[in-house]
XYZ file of C-alpha atoms in Angstrom:
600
model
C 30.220 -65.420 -102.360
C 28.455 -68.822 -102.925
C 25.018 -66.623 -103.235
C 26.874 -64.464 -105.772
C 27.608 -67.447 -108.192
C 24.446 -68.770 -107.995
C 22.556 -65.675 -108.633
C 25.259 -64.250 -111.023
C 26.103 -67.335 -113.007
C 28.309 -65.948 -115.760
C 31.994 -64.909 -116.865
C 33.978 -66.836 -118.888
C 37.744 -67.908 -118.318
C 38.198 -65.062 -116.371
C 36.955 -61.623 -115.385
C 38.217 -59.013 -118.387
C 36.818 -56.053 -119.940
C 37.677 -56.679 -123.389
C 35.142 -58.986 -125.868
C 36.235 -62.470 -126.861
C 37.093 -61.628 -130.134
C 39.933 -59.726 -128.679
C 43.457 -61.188 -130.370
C 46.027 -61.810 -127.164
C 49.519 -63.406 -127.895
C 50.992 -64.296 -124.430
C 49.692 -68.275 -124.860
C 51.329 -69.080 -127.729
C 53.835 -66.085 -128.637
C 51.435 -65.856 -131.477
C 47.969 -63.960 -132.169
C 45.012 -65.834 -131.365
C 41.192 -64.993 -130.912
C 40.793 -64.878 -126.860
C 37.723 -67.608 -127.520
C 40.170 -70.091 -129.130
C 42.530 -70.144 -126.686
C 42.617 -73.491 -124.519
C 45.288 -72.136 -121.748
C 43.744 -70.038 -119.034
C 43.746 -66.037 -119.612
C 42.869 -63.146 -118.377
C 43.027 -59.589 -120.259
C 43.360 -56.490 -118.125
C 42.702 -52.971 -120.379
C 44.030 -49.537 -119.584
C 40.097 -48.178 -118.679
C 40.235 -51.376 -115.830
C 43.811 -50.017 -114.524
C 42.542 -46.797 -114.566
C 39.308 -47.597 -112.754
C 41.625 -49.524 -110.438
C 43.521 -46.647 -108.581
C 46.049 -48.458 -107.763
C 49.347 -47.456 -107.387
C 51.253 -50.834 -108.147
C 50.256 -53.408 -110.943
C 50.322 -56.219 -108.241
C 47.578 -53.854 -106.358
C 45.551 -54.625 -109.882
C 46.628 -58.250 -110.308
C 45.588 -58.988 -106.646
C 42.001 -58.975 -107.825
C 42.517 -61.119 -110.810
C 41.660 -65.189 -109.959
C 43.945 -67.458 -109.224
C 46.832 -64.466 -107.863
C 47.750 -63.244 -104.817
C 49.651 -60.657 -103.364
C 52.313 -60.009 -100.599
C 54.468 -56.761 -99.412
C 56.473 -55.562 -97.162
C 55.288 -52.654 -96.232
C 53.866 -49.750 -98.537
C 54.777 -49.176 -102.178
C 58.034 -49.645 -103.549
C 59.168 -52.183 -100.591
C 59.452 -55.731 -101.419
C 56.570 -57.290 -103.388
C 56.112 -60.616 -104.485
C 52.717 -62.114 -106.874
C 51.732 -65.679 -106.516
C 49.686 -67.613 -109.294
C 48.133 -70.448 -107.902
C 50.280 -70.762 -104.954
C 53.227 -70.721 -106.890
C 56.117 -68.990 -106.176
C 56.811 -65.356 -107.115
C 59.947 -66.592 -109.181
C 57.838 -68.954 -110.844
C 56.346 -66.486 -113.140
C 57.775 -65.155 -116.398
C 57.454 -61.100 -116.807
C 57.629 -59.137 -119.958
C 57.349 -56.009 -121.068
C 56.742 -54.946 -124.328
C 58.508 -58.485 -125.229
C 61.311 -57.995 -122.911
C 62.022 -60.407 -120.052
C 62.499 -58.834 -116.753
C 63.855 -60.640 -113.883
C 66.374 -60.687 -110.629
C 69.332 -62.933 -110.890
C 69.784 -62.084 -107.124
C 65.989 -62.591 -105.366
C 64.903 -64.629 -108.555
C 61.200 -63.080 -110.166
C 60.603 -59.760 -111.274
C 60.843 -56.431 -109.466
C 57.153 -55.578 -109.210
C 57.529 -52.947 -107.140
C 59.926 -51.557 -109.803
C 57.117 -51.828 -112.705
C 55.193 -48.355 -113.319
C 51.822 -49.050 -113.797
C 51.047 -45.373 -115.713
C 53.002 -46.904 -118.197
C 51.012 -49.769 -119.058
C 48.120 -50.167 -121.845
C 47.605 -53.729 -121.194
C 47.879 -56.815 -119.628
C 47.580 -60.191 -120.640
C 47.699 -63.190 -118.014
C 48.416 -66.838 -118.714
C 47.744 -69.222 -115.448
C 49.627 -72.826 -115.590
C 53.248 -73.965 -116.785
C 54.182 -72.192 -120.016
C 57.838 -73.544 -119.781
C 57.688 -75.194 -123.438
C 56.881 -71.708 -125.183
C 58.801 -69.063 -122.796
C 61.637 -71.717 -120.996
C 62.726 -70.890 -117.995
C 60.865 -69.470 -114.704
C 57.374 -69.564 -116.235
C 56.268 -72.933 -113.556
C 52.848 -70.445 -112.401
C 52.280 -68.801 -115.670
C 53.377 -65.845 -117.664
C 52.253 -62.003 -116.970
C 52.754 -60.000 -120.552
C 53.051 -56.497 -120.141
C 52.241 -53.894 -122.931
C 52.890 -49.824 -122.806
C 50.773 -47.767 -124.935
C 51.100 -47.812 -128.709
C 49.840 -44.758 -130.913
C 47.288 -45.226 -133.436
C 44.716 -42.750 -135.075
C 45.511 -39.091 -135.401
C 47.426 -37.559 -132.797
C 46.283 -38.301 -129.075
C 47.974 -36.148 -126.401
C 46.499 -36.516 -122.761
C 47.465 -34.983 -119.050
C 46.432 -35.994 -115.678
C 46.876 -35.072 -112.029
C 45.965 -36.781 -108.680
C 45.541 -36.000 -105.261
C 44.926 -38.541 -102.334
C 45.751 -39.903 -98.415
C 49.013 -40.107 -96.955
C 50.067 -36.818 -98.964
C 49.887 -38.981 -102.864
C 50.648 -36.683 -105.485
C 50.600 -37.839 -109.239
C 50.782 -36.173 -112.664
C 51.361 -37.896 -116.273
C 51.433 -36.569 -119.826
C 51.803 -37.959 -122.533
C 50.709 -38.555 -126.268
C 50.085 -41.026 -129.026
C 49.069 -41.377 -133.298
C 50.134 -42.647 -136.633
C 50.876 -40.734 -139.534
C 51.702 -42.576 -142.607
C 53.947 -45.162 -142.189
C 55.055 -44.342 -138.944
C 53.120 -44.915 -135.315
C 54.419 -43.841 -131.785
C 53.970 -43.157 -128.483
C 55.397 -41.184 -125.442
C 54.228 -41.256 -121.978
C 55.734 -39.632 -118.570
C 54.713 -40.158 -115.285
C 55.515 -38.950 -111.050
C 54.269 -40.121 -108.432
C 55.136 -39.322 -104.921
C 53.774 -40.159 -101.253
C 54.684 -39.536 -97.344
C 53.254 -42.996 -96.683
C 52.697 -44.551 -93.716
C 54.385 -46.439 -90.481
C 55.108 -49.790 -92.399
C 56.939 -50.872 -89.417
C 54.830 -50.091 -86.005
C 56.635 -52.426 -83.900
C 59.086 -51.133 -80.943
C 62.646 -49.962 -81.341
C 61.659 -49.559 -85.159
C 62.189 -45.805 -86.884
C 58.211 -44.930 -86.269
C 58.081 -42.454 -88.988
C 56.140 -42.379 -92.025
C 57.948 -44.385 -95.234
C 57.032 -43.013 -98.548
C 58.138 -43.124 -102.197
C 59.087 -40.984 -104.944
C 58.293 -42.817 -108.654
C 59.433 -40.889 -111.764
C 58.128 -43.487 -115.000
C 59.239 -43.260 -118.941
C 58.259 -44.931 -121.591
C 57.944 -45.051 -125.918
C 57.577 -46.615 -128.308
C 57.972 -46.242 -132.382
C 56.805 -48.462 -135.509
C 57.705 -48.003 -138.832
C 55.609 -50.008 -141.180
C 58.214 -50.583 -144.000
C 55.675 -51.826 -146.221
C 52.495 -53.980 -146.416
C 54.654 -56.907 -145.139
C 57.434 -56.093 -142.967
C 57.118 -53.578 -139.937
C 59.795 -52.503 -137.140
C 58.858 -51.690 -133.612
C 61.201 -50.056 -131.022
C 60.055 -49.388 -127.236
C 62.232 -48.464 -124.209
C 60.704 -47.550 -120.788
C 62.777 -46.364 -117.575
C 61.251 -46.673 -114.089
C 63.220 -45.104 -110.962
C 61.533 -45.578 -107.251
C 63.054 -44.236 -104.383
C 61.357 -45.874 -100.662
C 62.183 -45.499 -97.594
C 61.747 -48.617 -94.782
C 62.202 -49.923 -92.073
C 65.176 -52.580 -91.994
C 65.963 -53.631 -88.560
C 65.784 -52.636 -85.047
C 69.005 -53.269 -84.262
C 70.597 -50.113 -86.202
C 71.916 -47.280 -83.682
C 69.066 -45.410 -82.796
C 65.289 -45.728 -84.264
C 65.831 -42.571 -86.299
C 67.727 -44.473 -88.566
C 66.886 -43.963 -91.923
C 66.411 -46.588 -94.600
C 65.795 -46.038 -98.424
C 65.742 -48.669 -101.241
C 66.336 -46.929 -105.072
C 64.863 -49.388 -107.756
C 65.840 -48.784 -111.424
C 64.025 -50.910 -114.206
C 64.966 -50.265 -117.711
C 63.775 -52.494 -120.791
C 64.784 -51.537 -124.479
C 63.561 -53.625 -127.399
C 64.035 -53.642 -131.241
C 62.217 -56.100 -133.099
C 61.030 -56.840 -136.952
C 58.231 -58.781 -138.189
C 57.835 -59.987 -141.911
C 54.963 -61.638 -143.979
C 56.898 -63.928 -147.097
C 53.639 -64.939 -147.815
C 50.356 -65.793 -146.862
C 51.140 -68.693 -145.148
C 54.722 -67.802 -143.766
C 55.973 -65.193 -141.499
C 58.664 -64.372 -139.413
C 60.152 -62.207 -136.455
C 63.251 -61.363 -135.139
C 63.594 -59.212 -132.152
C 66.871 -57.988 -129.905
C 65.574 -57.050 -126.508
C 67.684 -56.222 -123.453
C 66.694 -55.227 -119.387
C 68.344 -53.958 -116.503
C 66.955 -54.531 -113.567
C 68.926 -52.924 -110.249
C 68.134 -52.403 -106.062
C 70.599 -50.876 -103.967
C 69.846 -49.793 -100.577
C 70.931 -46.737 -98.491
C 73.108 -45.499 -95.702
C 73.549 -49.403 -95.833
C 75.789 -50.096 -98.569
C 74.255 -52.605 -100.375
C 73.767 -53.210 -104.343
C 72.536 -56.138 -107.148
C 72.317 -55.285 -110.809
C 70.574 -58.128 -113.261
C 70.928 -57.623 -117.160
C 69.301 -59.671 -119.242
C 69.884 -59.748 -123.370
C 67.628 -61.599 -125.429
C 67.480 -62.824 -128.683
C 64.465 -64.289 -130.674
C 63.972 -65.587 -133.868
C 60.559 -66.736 -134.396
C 58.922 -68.711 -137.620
C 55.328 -68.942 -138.398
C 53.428 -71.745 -140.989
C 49.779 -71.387 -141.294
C 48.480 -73.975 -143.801
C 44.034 -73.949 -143.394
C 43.244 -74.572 -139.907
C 46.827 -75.522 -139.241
C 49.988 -73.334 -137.773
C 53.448 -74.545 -137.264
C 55.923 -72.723 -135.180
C 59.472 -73.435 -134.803
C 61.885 -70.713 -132.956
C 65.647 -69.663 -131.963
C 65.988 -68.078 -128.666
C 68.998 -66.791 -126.900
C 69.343 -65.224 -123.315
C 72.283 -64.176 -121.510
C 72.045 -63.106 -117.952
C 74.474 -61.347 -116.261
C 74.427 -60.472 -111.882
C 76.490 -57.959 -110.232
C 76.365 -58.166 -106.370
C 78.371 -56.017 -104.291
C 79.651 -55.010 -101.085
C 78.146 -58.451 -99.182
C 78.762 -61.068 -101.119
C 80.233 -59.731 -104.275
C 79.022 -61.665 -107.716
C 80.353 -60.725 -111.080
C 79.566 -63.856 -113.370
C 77.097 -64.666 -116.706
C 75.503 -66.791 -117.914
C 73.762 -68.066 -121.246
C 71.209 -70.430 -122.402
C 70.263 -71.171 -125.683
C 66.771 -72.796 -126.883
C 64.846 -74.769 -129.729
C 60.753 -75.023 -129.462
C 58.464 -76.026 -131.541
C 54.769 -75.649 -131.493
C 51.478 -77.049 -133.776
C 47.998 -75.862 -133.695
C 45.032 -76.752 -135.310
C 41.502 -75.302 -134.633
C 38.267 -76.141 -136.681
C 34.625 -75.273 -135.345
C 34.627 -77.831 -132.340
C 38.188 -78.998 -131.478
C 41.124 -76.729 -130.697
C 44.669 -78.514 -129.934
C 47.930 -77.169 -129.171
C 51.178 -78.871 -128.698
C 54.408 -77.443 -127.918
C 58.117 -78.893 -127.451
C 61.028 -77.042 -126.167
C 64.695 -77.715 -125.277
C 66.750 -75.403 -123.343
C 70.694 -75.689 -122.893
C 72.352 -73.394 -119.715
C 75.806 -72.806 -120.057
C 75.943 -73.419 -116.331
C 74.042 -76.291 -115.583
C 73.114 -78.617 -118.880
C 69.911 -78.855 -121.097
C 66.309 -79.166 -120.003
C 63.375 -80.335 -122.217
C 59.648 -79.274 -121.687
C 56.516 -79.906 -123.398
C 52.571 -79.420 -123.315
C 49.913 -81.000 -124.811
C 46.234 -78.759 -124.159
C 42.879 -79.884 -126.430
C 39.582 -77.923 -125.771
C 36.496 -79.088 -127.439
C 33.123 -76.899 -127.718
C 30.183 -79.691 -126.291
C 27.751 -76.716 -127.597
C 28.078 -73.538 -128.950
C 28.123 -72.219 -125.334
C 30.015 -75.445 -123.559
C 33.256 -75.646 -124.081
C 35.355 -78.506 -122.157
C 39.431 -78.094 -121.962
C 42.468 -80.633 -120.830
C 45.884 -79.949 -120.684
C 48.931 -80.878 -119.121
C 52.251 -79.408 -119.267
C 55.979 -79.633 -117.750
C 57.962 -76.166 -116.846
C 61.563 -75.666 -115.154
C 63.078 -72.788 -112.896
C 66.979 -72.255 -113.456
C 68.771 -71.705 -110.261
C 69.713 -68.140 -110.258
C 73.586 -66.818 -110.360
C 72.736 -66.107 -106.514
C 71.694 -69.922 -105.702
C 74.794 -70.803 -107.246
C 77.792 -68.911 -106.294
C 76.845 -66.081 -103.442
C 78.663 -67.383 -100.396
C 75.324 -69.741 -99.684
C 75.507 -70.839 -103.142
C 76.060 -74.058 -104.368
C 77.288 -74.518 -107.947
C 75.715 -78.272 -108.254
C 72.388 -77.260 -107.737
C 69.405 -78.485 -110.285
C 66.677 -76.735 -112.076
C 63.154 -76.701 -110.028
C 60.889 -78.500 -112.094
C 57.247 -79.066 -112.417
C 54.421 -81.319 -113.894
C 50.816 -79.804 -113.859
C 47.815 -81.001 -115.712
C 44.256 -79.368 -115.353
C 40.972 -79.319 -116.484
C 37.967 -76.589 -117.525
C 34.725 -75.393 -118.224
C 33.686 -72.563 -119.795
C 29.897 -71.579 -120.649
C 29.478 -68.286 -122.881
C 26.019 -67.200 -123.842
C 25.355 -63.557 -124.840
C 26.148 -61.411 -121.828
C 26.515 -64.492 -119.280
C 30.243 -66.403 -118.858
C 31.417 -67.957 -116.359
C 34.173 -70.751 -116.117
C 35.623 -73.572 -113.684
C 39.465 -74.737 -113.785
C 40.732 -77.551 -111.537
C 44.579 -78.186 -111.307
C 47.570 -79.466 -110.051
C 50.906 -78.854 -109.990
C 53.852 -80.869 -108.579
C 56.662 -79.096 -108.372
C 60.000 -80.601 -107.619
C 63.663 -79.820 -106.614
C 62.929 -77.033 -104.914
C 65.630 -74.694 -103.925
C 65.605 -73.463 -100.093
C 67.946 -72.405 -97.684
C 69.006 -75.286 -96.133
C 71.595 -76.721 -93.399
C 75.598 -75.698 -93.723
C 77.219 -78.196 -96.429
C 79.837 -77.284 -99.165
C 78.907 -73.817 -99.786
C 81.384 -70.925 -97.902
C 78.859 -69.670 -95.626
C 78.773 -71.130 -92.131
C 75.214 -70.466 -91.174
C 73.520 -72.218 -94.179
C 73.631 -73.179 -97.795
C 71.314 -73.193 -100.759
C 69.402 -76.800 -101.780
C 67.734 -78.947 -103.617
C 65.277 -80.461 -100.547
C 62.258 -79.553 -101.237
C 58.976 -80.836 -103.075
C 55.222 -78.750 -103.480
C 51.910 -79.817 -104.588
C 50.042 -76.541 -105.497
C 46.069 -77.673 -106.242
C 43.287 -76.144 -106.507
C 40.063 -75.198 -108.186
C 39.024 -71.388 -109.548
C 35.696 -69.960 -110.192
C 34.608 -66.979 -112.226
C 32.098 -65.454 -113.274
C 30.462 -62.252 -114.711
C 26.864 -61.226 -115.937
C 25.084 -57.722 -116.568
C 21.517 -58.060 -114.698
C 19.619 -55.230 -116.226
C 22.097 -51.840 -115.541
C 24.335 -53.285 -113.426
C 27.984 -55.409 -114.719
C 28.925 -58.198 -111.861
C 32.218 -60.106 -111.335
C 33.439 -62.580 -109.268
C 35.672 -65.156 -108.278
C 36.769 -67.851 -105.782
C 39.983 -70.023 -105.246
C 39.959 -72.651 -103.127
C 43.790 -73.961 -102.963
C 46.176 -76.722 -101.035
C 49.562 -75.235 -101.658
C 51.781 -77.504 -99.545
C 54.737 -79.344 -98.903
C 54.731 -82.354 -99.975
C 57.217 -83.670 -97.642
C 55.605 -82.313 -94.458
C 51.840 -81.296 -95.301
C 52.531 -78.002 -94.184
C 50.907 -75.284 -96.228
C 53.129 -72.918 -98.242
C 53.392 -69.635 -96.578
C 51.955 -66.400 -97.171
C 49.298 -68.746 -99.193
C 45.739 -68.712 -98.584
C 43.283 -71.699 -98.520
C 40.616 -69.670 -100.609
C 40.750 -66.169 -101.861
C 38.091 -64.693 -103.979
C 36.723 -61.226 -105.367
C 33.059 -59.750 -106.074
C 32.810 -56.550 -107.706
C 29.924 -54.654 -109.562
C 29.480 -50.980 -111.240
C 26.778 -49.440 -113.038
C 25.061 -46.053 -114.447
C 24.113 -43.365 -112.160
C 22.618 -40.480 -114.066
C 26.727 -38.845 -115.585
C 28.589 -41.211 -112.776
C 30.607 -44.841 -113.138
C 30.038 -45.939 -109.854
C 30.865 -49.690 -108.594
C 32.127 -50.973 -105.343
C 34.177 -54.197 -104.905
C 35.152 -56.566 -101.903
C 38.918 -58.400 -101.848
C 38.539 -61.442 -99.092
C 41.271 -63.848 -98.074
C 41.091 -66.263 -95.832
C 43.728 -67.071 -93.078
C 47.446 -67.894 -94.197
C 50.716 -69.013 -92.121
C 53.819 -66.771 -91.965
C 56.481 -68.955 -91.835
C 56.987 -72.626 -92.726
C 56.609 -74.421 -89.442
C 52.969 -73.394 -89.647
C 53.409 -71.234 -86.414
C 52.376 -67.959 -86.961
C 49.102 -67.270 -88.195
C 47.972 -64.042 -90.406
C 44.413 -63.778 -90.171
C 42.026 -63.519 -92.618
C 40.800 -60.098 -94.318
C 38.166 -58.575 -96.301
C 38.542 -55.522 -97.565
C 36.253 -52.805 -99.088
C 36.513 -50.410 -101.829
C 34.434 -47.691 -104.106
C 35.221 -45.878 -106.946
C 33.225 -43.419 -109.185
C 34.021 -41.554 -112.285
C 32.316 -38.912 -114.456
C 32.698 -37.149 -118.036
C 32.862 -33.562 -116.588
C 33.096 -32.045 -120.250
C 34.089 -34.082 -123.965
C 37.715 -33.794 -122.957
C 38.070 -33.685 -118.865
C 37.482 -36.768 -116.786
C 36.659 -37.198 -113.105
C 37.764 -40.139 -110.700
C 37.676 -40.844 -107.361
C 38.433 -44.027 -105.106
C 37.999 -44.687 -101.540
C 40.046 -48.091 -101.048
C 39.682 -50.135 -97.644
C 36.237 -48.338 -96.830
C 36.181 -50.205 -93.800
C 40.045 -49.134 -92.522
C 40.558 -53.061 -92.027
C 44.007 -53.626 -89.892
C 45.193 -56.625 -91.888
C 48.488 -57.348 -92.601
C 50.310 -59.879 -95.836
C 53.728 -60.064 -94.299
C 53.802 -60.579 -90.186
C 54.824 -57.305 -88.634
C 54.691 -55.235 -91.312
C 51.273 -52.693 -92.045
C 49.613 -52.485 -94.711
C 47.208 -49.214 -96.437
C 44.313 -48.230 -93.959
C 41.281 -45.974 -95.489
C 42.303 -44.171 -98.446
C 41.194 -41.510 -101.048
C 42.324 -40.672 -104.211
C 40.941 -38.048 -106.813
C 42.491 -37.537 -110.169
C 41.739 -35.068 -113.079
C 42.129 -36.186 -116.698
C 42.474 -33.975 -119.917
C 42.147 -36.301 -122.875
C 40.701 -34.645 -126.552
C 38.123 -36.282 -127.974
């Protein structure tokens, strides 16, 4: 990897496909050039996904600096994403502009989020509490599904690969007039694999069934106002492996995940200097598990009023936000409560050729537990017109979910998890060449873990406040095209550790990186990529050890005709027997071909 960088020195923030002039709003909650921005960003693009194979967006995000990945088995089991060692809760999801979380586990399903249904991604490493509030201590993953544009786009594809995959999606996209929209339908099914090969376990293959949805409409009203509408639906059915202590190893266990997101919003330009937006969004997010009767329901509704000031090289931002989450947990420990929190932030920026500064404040009252304030303070200042230097530093809070409080190991006392993180960066960007170095840290206190017995009404153990982290590390990236060929890379060396104890954070590597190139043969896309991690500890005592993995992939693509497309992907060339979560498998050698009708 070292020999990579030094032959390869390029990419800039991060590895993306998309130029720098590309406009990304996740930072701020406001359109900015990508080569303004002073936060750390990456851009994923629908050709990337698509080039990806994967089945699950964490399976794309994986090989994205700075973010791991761990799972419980195959798709659709348990999945949890980890930006800079932080935990998966610690991350703020959206889709189209609508939050997505658990009140029960805390974080988002990503095993419930259908990656056919996604145009875009947009990234944001490092505490974004003072724009988004609560749960963003990591970052803040943006998700966007595909928005029509242009005359009339329909498309259709199919795909066949290992472990019996099946796939098909349709869909279509355009503008005419006033009006833009988009529809897009997806199914995906597999027999999977043993997740589970340990003894007394059901040792039969666990697979899924997917079935995706999603639209949306805009209606540009006139020059200055447009409305946007989106919904998308996601149902997985999976089967696993829960125990081996059920009544005989044929025992069969399924987990059905429902996501559903629906959001209305309106944006307005009064004038050339002043805009606004409002926007009504609401999610469901739901797991319930079968013959074992078990269920938890999260709804969140959100409300957002956001106001923009540009004056010259100056913008002002001041916005209302509302969010009201509701749980419903039933048989085992049966939760029917809400709650609400209500925010202020504010926000300045002010660019000119050299210096770029951005400053946000943000106060955040729960219904359940009192206010919070955050803020963040980043400047960024171009030493050349290829050198550019950034600072920031940053504070972020977690709200202890309806679970932490009053399950029957809840504790209705418990405090926000809070954090304080401050980094530095590099970035170089000449022609074709980028490449870019971040260094942070991030101390992260209060945090909630399943502690001794105390006043909660479970004898076995309660939910606390006992813990402290210190997540630091450095990230390198890079990317360069040497003659035909386009190469990326990256490497993360990390500490994430208790601070009490020393003991690294589980499920965490020390480093982590990624080296991938592709190029033109004759008609073909070909490129081949590398994922290595090194080893990581399964459980907090530091006792079990998961050993480190590399693994291989390829992938190739070809126009066949102006409207059909070829891929094909052979992921974990070498079959590498590696596992994320102790005792559970993970995907041996795999190949997947898919067929793609799109007129030109």
């Amino acid at each position: 990897m070292l020999a990579a960088f030094a032959a390869f020195s390029a990419h800039s923030q991060t590895p993306t496909t998309v130029a720098l002039a590309e406009t990304v709003v996740t930072a701020t909650r406001t359109d900015q050039p990508l080569a303004d921005l002073v936060a750390d960003v990456t851009v994923l693009d629908r050709s990337e996904i698509e080039r990806s194979g994967a089945t699950g967006l964490a399976d794309v995000l994986v090989r994205v600096p700075g973010i791991e990945m761990i799972r419980n088995g195959g798709p659709g089991t348990r999945t949890d994403v980890y930006i800079r060692g932080a935990e998966t809760r610690f991350t703020a999801v959206f889709i189209d502009g609508v939050r997505v979380d658990s009140q029960s586990t805390g974080g988002a399903p990503w095993e419930a989020i259908p990656l056919a249904q996604i145009e875009r991604v947009e990234i944001v490493r490092g505490p974004a509490g003072a724009v988004y509030g609560s749960d963003a201590l990591g970052g803040v993953v943006q998700i966007f599904t595909r928005r029509g544009q242009g005359p009339l786009s329909p498309y259709a594809g199919v795909g066949l690969g290992t472990y019996g995959t099946r796939k098909w999606e349709a869909g279509f996209s355009g503008a005419e007039g006033a009006f833009d929209y988009a529809l897009s339908v997806a199914r995906e099914a597999s027999s999977g694999f043993n997740a589970r090969p340990l003894t007394g376990y059901n040792q039969d293959d666990d697979g899924y069934v997917s079935e995706a949805l999603s639209g949306r409409l805009g209606w540009q009203l006139n020059a200055a106002h447009r409305l946007e509408a989106s919904v998308l639906s996601h149902n997985m059915e999976a089967q696993y492996d829960a125990s081996n202590k059920k009544p005989n190893s044929t025992y069969d266990d399924r987990a059905l995940n429902l996501l559903q997101t629906r959001g209305l919003s309106w944006r307005g330009q009064w004038s050339e200097r002043y805009s606004t937006q409002l926007s009504v969004t609401e999610s469901r997010a739901q797991y319930e598990t079968k013959p074992s009767a078990y269920l938890t329901m999260t709804r969140l509704n959100g409300y957002l009023f956001q106001n923009e000031f540009r004056l010259g090289a100056h913008l002002l931002t001041a916005a209302l936000e509302r969010k009201v989450d509701f749980l419903e947990n039933r048989p085992t420990n049966p939760i029917n409560r809400e709650r609400a929190q209500d925010a202020l932030a504010l926000g300045y920026g002010w660019r000119n050729n050299r210096h770029s500064l951005q400053m946000n404040l943000r106060h955040d009252r729960d219904s359940e537990f009192g206010g919070q304030d955050t803020g963040s303070a980043a400047y960024g200042f171009a030493l050349t017109p290829s050198w550019r230097a950034t600072a920031s530093a940053g504070t972020a809070f977690r709200a202890p979910t309806l679970y932490h409080r009053f399950s029957a190991y809840g504790i209705s006392s418990l405090q926000a998890e809070t954090s304080v993180n401050q980094e530095l960066g590099l970035r170089y960007v000449q022609g074709r060449t980028e490449w870019s170095l971040v260094t942070y840290r991030n101390r992260v206190s209060n945090l909630i873990t399943f502690s001794a017995p105390g006043p909660c009404a479970s004898a076995t153990g309660c939910y606390a406040n006992t813990a402290q982290a210190e997540l630091t590390g450095v990230t390198l990236s890079t990317r360069q095209r040497l003659g035909e060929v386009n190469w990326q890379a990256s490497l993360d060396v990390q500490d994430p550790h208790d601070s009490g104890n020393g003991k690294q954070l589980k499920r965490r590597a020390s480093h982590h990186a990624n080296l991938s190139a592709d190029t033109r043969a004759g008609t073909w896309l070909v490129g081949a990529g590398v994922q290595l991690s090194g080893a990581r500890y399964d459980d907090d005592a530091n006792t079990v050890v998961l050993p480190g993995y590399s693994v291989f992939n390829l992938h190739a693509s070809r126009r066949l005709t102006r409207d059909w497309n070829l891929l094909a992907r052979i992921d974990n060339l070498g079959d590498s027997p590696y596992q994320l979560v102790n005792g559970y498998a993970t995907t041996g050698r795999s190949l997947y071909v898919a067929l793609k009708w799109a007129p030109q």
